PQR file of N, CA, C, O and H, with PARSE charges and radii, in Angstrom:
ATOM      1  N   MET A   1    -136.946 -87.994 -89.386 -0.4000 1.5000
ATOM      2  CA  MET A   1    -136.246 -86.746 -89.718 -0.0000 2.0000
ATOM      3  C   MET A   1    -134.979 -87.029 -90.519  0.5500 1.7000
ATOM      4  O   MET A   1    -134.608 -86.255 -91.401 -0.5500 1.4000
ATOM      5  N   GLY A   2    -134.319 -88.142 -90.207 -0.4000 1.5000
ATOM      6  CA  GLY A   2    -133.064 -88.453 -90.879 -0.0000 2.0000
ATOM      7  C   GLY A   2    -133.254 -88.624 -92.381  0.5500 1.7000
ATOM      8  O   GLY A   2    -132.418 -88.193 -93.175 -0.5500 1.4000
ATOM      9  H   GLY A   2    -134.620 -88.771 -89.490  0.4000 1.0000
ATOM     10  N   VAL A   3    -134.361 -89.258 -92.761 -0.4000 1.5000
ATOM     11  CA  VAL A   3    -134.602 -89.497 -94.186 -0.0000 2.0000
ATOM     12  C   VAL A   3    -134.869 -88.178 -94.910  0.5500 1.7000
ATOM     13  O   VAL A   3    -134.373 -87.959 -96.015 -0.5500 1.4000
ATOM     14  H   VAL A   3    -135.040 -89.609 -92.115  0.4000 1.0000
ATOM     15  N   VAL A   4    -135.644 -87.317 -94.291 -0.4000 1.5000
ATOM     16  CA  VAL A   4    -135.976 -86.035 -94.916 -0.0000 2.0000
ATOM     17  C   VAL A   4    -134.721 -85.186 -95.071  0.5500 1.7000
ATOM     18  O   VAL A   4    -134.494 -84.592 -96.125 -0.5500 1.4000
ATOM     19  H   VAL A   4    -136.047 -87.496 -93.394  0.4000 1.0000
ATOM     20  N   ASP A   5    -133.912 -85.130 -94.027 -0.4000 1.5000
ATOM     21  CA  ASP A   5    -132.684 -84.331 -94.079 -0.0000 2.0000
ATOM     22  C   ASP A   5    -131.738 -84.865 -95.154  0.5500 1.7000
ATOM     23  O   ASP A   5    -131.105 -84.089 -95.870 -0.5500 1.4000
ATOM     24  H   ASP A   5    -134.096 -85.613 -93.171  0.4000 1.0000
ATOM     25  N   GLY A   6    -131.645 -86.185 -95.264 -0.4000 1.5000
ATOM     26  CA  GLY A   6    -130.740 -86.782 -96.240 -0.0000 2.0000
ATOM     27  C   GLY A   6    -131.200 -86.518 -97.667  0.5500 1.7000
ATOM     28  O   GLY A   6    -130.381 -86.402 -98.578 -0.5500 1.4000
ATOM     29  H   GLY A   6    -132.159 -86.815 -94.682  0.4000 1.0000
ATOM     30  N   ALA A   7    -132.522 -86.423 -97.858 -0.4000 1.5000
ATOM     31  CA  ALA A   7    -133.054 -86.217 -99.206 -0.0000 2.0000
ATOM     32  C   ALA A   7    -133.011 -84.737 -99.594  0.5500 1.7000
ATOM     33  O   ALA A   7    -132.835 -84.404-100.766 -0.5500 1.4000
ATOM     34  H   ALA A   7    -133.187 -86.517 -97.117  0.4000 1.0000
ATOM     35  N   GLU A   8    -133.172 -83.859 -98.614 -0.4000 1.5000
ATOM     36  CA  GLU A   8    -133.263 -82.430 -98.919 -0.0000 2.0000
ATOM     37  C   GLU A   8    -131.896 -81.748 -98.980  0.5500 1.7000
ATOM     38  O   GLU A   8    -131.630 -80.967 -99.894 -0.5500 1.4000
ATOM     39  H   GLU A   8    -133.315 -84.129 -97.663  0.4000 1.0000
ATOM     40  N   SER A   9    -131.042 -82.041 -98.020 -0.4000 1.5000
ATOM     41  CA  SER A   9    -129.780 -81.309 -97.888 -0.0000 2.0000
ATOM     42  C   SER A   9    -128.903 -81.349 -99.146  0.5500 1.7000
ATOM     43  O   SER A   9    -128.442 -80.295 -99.582 -0.5500 1.4000
ATOM     44  H   SER A   9    -131.259 -82.676 -97.278  0.4000 1.0000
ATOM     45  N   PRO A  10    -128.653 -82.518 -99.746 -0.5600 1.5000
ATOM     46  CA  PRO A  10    -127.775 -82.547-100.930  0.2800 2.0000
ATOM     47  C   PRO A  10    -128.319 -81.687-102.071  0.5500 1.7000
ATOM     48  O   PRO A  10    -127.551 -81.009-102.754 -0.5500 1.4000
ATOM     49  N   ALA A  11    -129.623 -81.709-102.279 -0.4000 1.5000
ATOM     50  CA  ALA A  11    -130.216 -80.941-103.377 -0.0000 2.0000
ATOM     51  C   ALA A  11    -130.085 -79.443-103.120  0.5500 1.7000
ATOM     52  O   ALA A  11    -129.871 -78.662-104.047 -0.5500 1.4000
ATOM     53  H   ALA A  11    -130.246 -82.260-101.724  0.4000 1.0000
ATOM     54  N   VAL A  12    -130.213 -79.053-101.860 -0.4000 1.5000
ATOM     55  CA  VAL A  12    -130.130 -77.633-101.519 -0.0000 2.0000
ATOM     56  C   VAL A  12    -128.689 -77.145-101.593  0.5500 1.7000
ATOM     57  O   VAL A  12    -128.431 -76.003-101.974 -0.5500 1.4000
ATOM     58  H   VAL A  12    -130.386 -79.687-101.107  0.4000 1.0000
ATOM     59  N   ARG A  13    -127.753 -78.015-101.228 -0.4000 1.5000
ATOM     60  CA  ARG A  13    -126.346 -77.598-101.174 -0.0000 2.0000
ATOM     61  C   ARG A  13    -125.695 -77.576-102.547  0.5500 1.7000
ATOM     62  O   ARG A  13    -124.728 -76.844-102.756 -0.5500 1.4000
ATOM     63  H   ARG A  13    -127.962 -78.943-100.919  0.4000 1.0000
ATOM     64  N   ARG A  14    -126.204 -78.364-103.488 -0.4000 1.5000
ATOM     65  CA  ARG A  14    -125.607 -78.364-104.825 -0.0000 2.0000
ATOM     66  C   ARG A  14    -125.777 -76.996-105.478  0.5500 1.7000
ATOM     67  O   ARG A  14    -126.832 -76.379-105.337 -0.5500 1.4000
ATOM     68  H   ARG A  14    -126.990 -78.959-103.318  0.4000 1.0000
ATOM     69  N   PRO A  15    -124.763 -76.512-106.189 -0.5600 1.5000
ATOM     70  CA  PRO A  15    -124.824 -75.182-106.800  0.2800 2.0000
ATOM     71  C   PRO A  15    -125.852 -75.103-107.921  0.5500 1.7000
ATOM     72  O   PRO A  15    -126.390 -74.028-108.187 -0.5500 1.4000
ATOM     73  N   ALA A  16    -126.133 -76.223-108.583 -0.4000 1.5000
ATOM     74  CA  ALA A  16    -127.079 -76.208-109.699 -0.0000 2.0000
ATOM     75  C   ALA A  16    -128.012 -77.416-109.614  0.5500 1.7000
ATOM     76  O   ALA A  16    -127.707 -78.470-110.171 -0.5500 1.4000
ATOM     77  H   ALA A  16    -125.696 -77.097-108.367  0.4000 1.0000
ATOM     78  N   PRO A  17    -129.142 -77.273-108.924 -0.5600 1.5000
ATOM     79  CA  PRO A  17    -130.130 -78.357-108.865  0.2800 2.0000
ATOM     80  C   PRO A  17    -130.630 -78.735-110.251  0.5500 1.7000
ATOM     81  O   PRO A  17    -130.527 -77.945-111.189 -0.5500 1.4000
ATOM     82  N   TRP A  18    -131.170 -79.939-110.382 -0.4000 1.5000
ATOM     83  CA  TRP A  18    -131.591 -80.446-111.701 -0.0000 2.0000
ATOM     84  C   TRP A  18    -132.655 -79.559-112.333  0.5500 1.7000
ATOM     85  O   TRP A  18    -132.678 -79.404-113.554 -0.5500 1.4000
ATOM     86  H   TRP A  18    -131.254 -80.581-109.620  0.4000 1.0000
ATOM     87  N   TRP A  19    -133.531 -78.978-111.530 -0.4000 1.5000
ATOM     88  CA  TRP A  19    -134.631 -78.192-112.111 -0.0000 2.0000
ATOM     89  C   TRP A  19    -134.125 -76.895-112.726  0.5500 1.7000
ATOM     90  O   TRP A  19    -134.746 -76.357-113.643 -0.5500 1.4000
ATOM     91  H   TRP A  19    -133.512 -79.104-110.538  0.4000 1.0000
ATOM     92  N   ILE A  20    -132.998 -76.388-112.225 -0.4000 1.5000
ATOM     93  CA  ILE A  20    -132.417 -75.186-112.843 -0.0000 2.0000
ATOM     94  C   ILE A  20    -131.922 -75.525-114.253  0.5500 1.7000
ATOM     95  O   ILE A  20    -132.060 -74.728-115.181 -0.5500 1.4000
ATOM     96  H   ILE A  20    -132.494 -76.825-111.480  0.4000 1.0000
ATOM     97  N   THR A  21    -131.344 -76.721-114.395 -0.4000 1.5000
ATOM     98  CA  THR A  21    -130.874 -77.155-115.708 -0.0000 2.0000
ATOM     99  C   THR A  21    -132.041 -77.309-116.672  0.5500 1.7000
ATOM    100  O   THR A  21    -131.960 -76.889-117.826 -0.5500 1.4000
ATOM    101  H   THR A  21    -131.232 -77.368-113.641  0.4000 1.0000
ATOM    102  N   VAL A  22    -133.135 -77.917-116.195 -0.4000 1.5000
ATOM    103  CA  VAL A  22    -134.320 -78.119-117.038 -0.0000 2.0000
ATOM    104  C   VAL A  22    -134.896 -76.777-117.481  0.5500 1.7000
ATOM    105  O   VAL A  22    -135.209 -76.582-118.655 -0.5500 1.4000
ATOM    106  H   VAL A  22    -133.201 -78.258-115.257  0.4000 1.0000
ATOM    107  N   VAL A  23    -135.032 -75.857-116.528 -0.4000 1.5000
ATOM    108  CA  VAL A  23    -135.579 -74.532-116.854 -0.0000 2.0000
ATOM    109  C   VAL A  23    -134.669 -73.816-117.852  0.5500 1.7000
ATOM    110  O   VAL A  23    -135.149 -73.172-118.785 -0.5500 1.4000
ATOM    111  H   VAL A  23    -134.778 -76.016-115.574  0.4000 1.0000
ATOM    112  N   GLY A  24    -133.369 -73.931-117.654 -0.4000 1.5000
ATOM    113  CA  GLY A  24    -132.421 -73.280-118.554 -0.0000 2.0000
ATOM    114  C   GLY A  24    -132.533 -73.805-119.978  0.5500 1.7000
ATOM    115  O   GLY A  24    -132.504 -73.034-120.938 -0.5500 1.4000
ATOM    116  H   GLY A  24    -132.979 -74.455-116.897  0.4000 1.0000
ATOM    117  N   LEU A  25    -132.661 -75.128-120.108 -0.4000 1.5000
ATOM    118  CA  LEU A  25    -132.780 -75.718-121.436 -0.0000 2.0000
ATOM    119  C   LEU A  25    -134.071 -75.279-122.116  0.5500 1.7000
ATOM    120  O   LEU A  25    -134.075 -74.978-123.309 -0.5500 1.4000
ATOM    121  H   LEU A  25    -132.684 -75.754-119.329  0.4000 1.0000
ATOM    122  N   VAL A  26    -135.162 -75.241-121.362 -0.4000 1.5000
ATOM    123  CA  VAL A  26    -136.452 -74.830-121.928 -0.0000 2.0000
ATOM    124  C   VAL A  26    -136.401 -73.376-122.386  0.5500 1.7000
ATOM    125  O   VAL A  26    -136.897 -73.036-123.460 -0.5500 1.4000
ATOM    126  H   VAL A  26    -135.158 -75.485-120.392  0.4000 1.0000
ATOM    127  N   VAL A  27    -135.795 -72.519-121.557 -0.4000 1.5000
ATOM    128  CA  VAL A  27    -135.701 -71.100-121.908 -0.0000 2.0000
ATOM    129  C   VAL A  27    -134.841 -70.910-123.154  0.5500 1.7000
ATOM    130  O   VAL A  27    -135.208 -70.155-124.055 -0.5500 1.4000
ATOM    131  H   VAL A  27    -135.392 -72.795-120.685  0.4000 1.0000
ATOM    132  N   MET A  28    -133.704 -71.588-123.206 -0.4000 1.5000
ATOM    133  CA  MET A  28    -132.829 -71.454-124.365 -0.0000 2.0000
ATOM    134  C   MET A  28    -133.527 -71.949-125.627  0.5500 1.7000
ATOM    135  O   MET A  28    -133.444 -71.315-126.680 -0.5500 1.4000
ATOM    136  H   MET A  28    -133.406 -72.201-122.474  0.4000 1.0000
ATOM    137  N   GLY A  29    -134.216 -73.085-125.515 -0.4000 1.5000
ATOM    138  CA  GLY A  29    -134.947 -73.623-126.660 -0.0000 2.0000
ATOM    139  C   GLY A  29    -136.031 -72.661-127.128  0.5500 1.7000
ATOM    140  O   GLY A  29    -136.245 -72.492-128.329 -0.5500 1.4000
ATOM    141  H   GLY A  29    -134.284 -73.600-124.660  0.4000 1.0000
ATOM    142  N   GLY A  30    -136.709 -72.037-126.181 -0.4000 1.5000
ATOM    143  CA  GLY A  30    -137.760 -71.085-126.527 -0.0000 2.0000
ATOM    144  C   GLY A  30    -137.198 -69.857-127.219  0.5500 1.7000
ATOM    145  O   GLY A  30    -137.781 -69.365-128.184 -0.5500 1.4000
ATOM    146  H   GLY A  30    -136.535 -72.174-125.206  0.4000 1.0000
ATOM    147  N   LEU A  31    -136.066 -69.358-126.731 -0.4000 1.5000
ATOM    148  CA  LEU A  31    -135.455 -68.173-127.339 -0.0000 2.0000
ATOM    149  C   LEU A  31    -134.992 -68.469-128.762  0.5500 1.7000
ATOM    150  O   LEU A  31    -135.173 -67.650-129.663 -0.5500 1.4000
ATOM    151  H   LEU A  31    -135.592 -69.758-125.946  0.4000 1.0000
ATOM    152  N   ILE A  32    -134.399 -69.633-128.958 -0.4000 1.5000
ATOM    153  CA  ILE A  32    -133.928 -70.000-130.298 -0.0000 2.0000
ATOM    154  C   ILE A  32    -135.119 -70.144-131.248  0.5500 1.7000
ATOM    155  O   ILE A  32    -135.074 -69.684-132.389 -0.5500 1.4000
ATOM    156  H   ILE A  32    -134.252 -70.298-128.226  0.4000 1.0000
ATOM    157  N   GLY A  33    -136.183 -70.786-130.762 -0.4000 1.5000
ATOM    158  CA  GLY A  33    -137.371 -70.967-131.595 -0.0000 2.0000
ATOM    159  C   GLY A  33    -138.009 -69.639-131.966  0.5500 1.7000
ATOM    160  O   GLY A  33    -138.409 -69.440-133.113 -0.5500 1.4000
ATOM    161  H   GLY A  33    -136.219 -71.160-129.835  0.4000 1.0000
ATOM    162  N   LEU A  34    -138.106 -68.731-131.007 -0.4000 1.5000
ATOM    163  CA  LEU A  34    -138.715 -67.419-131.275 -0.0000 2.0000
ATOM    164  C   LEU A  34    -137.850 -66.602-132.224  0.5500 1.7000
ATOM    165  O   LEU A  34    -138.366 -65.944-133.128 -0.5500 1.4000
ATOM    166  H   LEU A  34    -137.781 -68.892-130.075  0.4000 1.0000
ATOM    167  N   SER A  35    -136.536 -66.642-132.023 -0.4000 1.5000
ATOM    168  CA  SER A  35    -135.644 -65.843-132.864 -0.0000 2.0000
ATOM    169  C   SER A  35    -135.713 -66.315-134.313  0.5500 1.7000
ATOM    170  O   SER A  35    -135.620 -65.510-135.239 -0.5500 1.4000
ATOM    171  H   SER A  35    -136.117 -67.176-131.289  0.4000 1.0000
ATOM    172  N   ARG A  36    -135.878 -67.631-134.505 -0.4000 1.5000
ATOM    173  CA  ARG A  36    -135.974 -68.148-135.872 -0.0000 2.0000
ATOM    174  C   ARG A  36    -137.343 -67.841-136.471  0.5500 1.7000
ATOM    175  O   ARG A  36    -137.450 -67.516-137.653 -0.5500 1.4000
ATOM    176  H   ARG A  36    -135.954 -68.285-133.752  0.4000 1.0000
ATOM    177  N   ARG A  37    -138.383 -67.945-135.655 -0.4000 1.5000
ATOM    178  CA  ARG A  37    -139.744 -67.749-136.159 -0.0000 2.0000
ATOM    179  C   ARG A  37    -139.979 -66.307-136.589  0.5500 1.7000
ATOM    180  O   ARG A  37    -140.584 -66.054-137.631 -0.5500 1.4000
ATOM    181  H   ARG A  37    -138.296 -68.210-134.694  0.4000 1.0000
ATOM    182  N   PHE A  38    -139.499 -65.365-135.786 -0.4000 1.5000
ATOM    183  CA  PHE A  38    -139.751 -63.957-136.065 -0.0000 2.0000
ATOM    184  C   PHE A  38    -138.626 -63.310-136.865  0.5500 1.7000
ATOM    185  O   PHE A  38    -138.732 -62.148-137.257 -0.5500 1.4000
ATOM    186  H   PHE A  38    -139.007 -65.570-134.939  0.4000 1.0000
ATOM    187  N   GLY A  39    -137.543 -64.060-137.111 -0.4000 1.5000
ATOM    188  CA  GLY A  39    -136.469 -63.551-137.944 -0.0000 2.0000
ATOM    189  C   GLY A  39    -135.756 -62.361-137.338  0.5500 1.7000
ATOM    190  O   GLY A  39    -135.520 -61.361-138.015 -0.5500 1.4000
ATOM    191  H   GLY A  39    -137.457 -65.004-136.792  0.4000 1.0000
ATOM    192  N   TRP A  40    -135.406 -62.468-136.044 -0.4000 1.5000
ATOM    193  CA  TRP A  40    -134.699 -61.370-135.378 -0.0000 2.0000
ATOM    194  C   TRP A  40    -133.242 -61.342-135.838  0.5500 1.7000
ATOM    195  O   TRP A  40    -132.414 -62.105-135.339 -0.5500 1.4000
ATOM    196  H   TRP A  40    -135.597 -63.280-135.494  0.4000 1.0000
ATOM    197  N   THR A  41    -132.934 -60.465-136.787 -0.4000 1.5000
ATOM    198  CA  THR A  41    -131.573 -60.402-137.320 -0.0000 2.0000
ATOM    199  C   THR A  41    -130.598 -59.930-136.258  0.5500 1.7000
ATOM    200  O   THR A  41    -129.410 -60.247-136.331 -0.5500 1.4000
ATOM    201  H   THR A  41    -133.607 -59.846-137.192  0.4000 1.0000
ATOM    202  N   GLY A  42    -131.073 -59.177-135.267 -0.4000 1.5000
ATOM    203  CA  GLY A  42    -130.192 -58.660-134.229 -0.0000 2.0000
ATOM    204  C   GLY A  42    -129.909 -59.691-133.151  0.5500 1.7000
ATOM    205  O   GLY A  42    -129.075 -59.457-132.277 -0.5500 1.4000
ATOM    206  H   GLY A  42    -132.038 -58.919-135.207  0.4000 1.0000
ATOM    207  N   SER A  43    -130.594 -60.835-133.199 -0.4000 1.5000
ATOM    208  CA  SER A  43    -130.407 -61.837-132.156 -0.0000 2.0000
ATOM    209  C   SER A  43    -129.215 -62.728-132.472  0.5500 1.7000
ATOM    210  O   SER A  43    -129.106 -63.230-133.590 -0.5500 1.4000
ATOM    211  H   SER A  43    -131.272 -61.025-133.909  0.4000 1.0000
ATOM    212  N   PRO A  44    -128.323 -62.934-131.515 -0.5600 1.5000
ATOM    213  CA  PRO A  44    -127.160 -63.807-131.736  0.2800 2.0000
ATOM    214  C   PRO A  44    -127.579 -65.256-131.935  0.5500 1.7000
ATOM    215  O   PRO A  44    -126.791 -66.062-132.430 -0.5500 1.4000
ATOM    216  N   LEU A  45    -128.819 -65.603-131.555 -0.4000 1.5000
ATOM    217  CA  LEU A  45    -129.290 -66.982-131.695 -0.0000 2.0000
ATOM    218  C   LEU A  45    -129.830 -67.256-133.090  0.5500 1.7000
ATOM    219  O   LEU A  45    -130.035 -68.415-133.452 -0.5500 1.4000
ATOM    220  H   LEU A  45    -129.459 -64.949-131.154  0.4000 1.0000
ATOM    221  N   ALA A  46    -130.062 -66.217-133.878 -0.4000 1.5000
ATOM    222  CA  ALA A  46    -130.689 -66.380-135.193 -0.0000 2.0000
ATOM    223  C   ALA A  46    -129.652 -66.375-136.308  0.5500 1.7000
ATOM    224  O   ALA A  46    -129.888 -65.801-137.371 -0.5500 1.4000
ATOM    225  H   ALA A  46    -129.895 -65.275-133.584  0.4000 1.0000
ATOM    226  N   GLU A  47    -128.535 -66.991-136.080 -0.4000 1.5000
ATOM    227  CA  GLU A  47    -127.491 -67.020-137.094 -0.0000 2.0000
ATOM    228  C   GLU A  47    -127.789 -68.099-138.131  0.5500 1.7000
ATOM    229  O   GLU A  47    -127.018 -68.279-139.074 -0.5500 1.4000
ATOM    230  H   GLU A  47    -128.343 -67.456-135.216  0.4000 1.0000
TER
END
């Protein structure tokens, strides 16, 4: 039990787990790619 608790607790207690960062980067990259591909002039990412 000690090993499981030690491995799980820090990840749960951190405000931003690594997977949130990965998902955020993928989403941002996708939005930038779509805004450029479709030429959304109203998008702040398509400057």
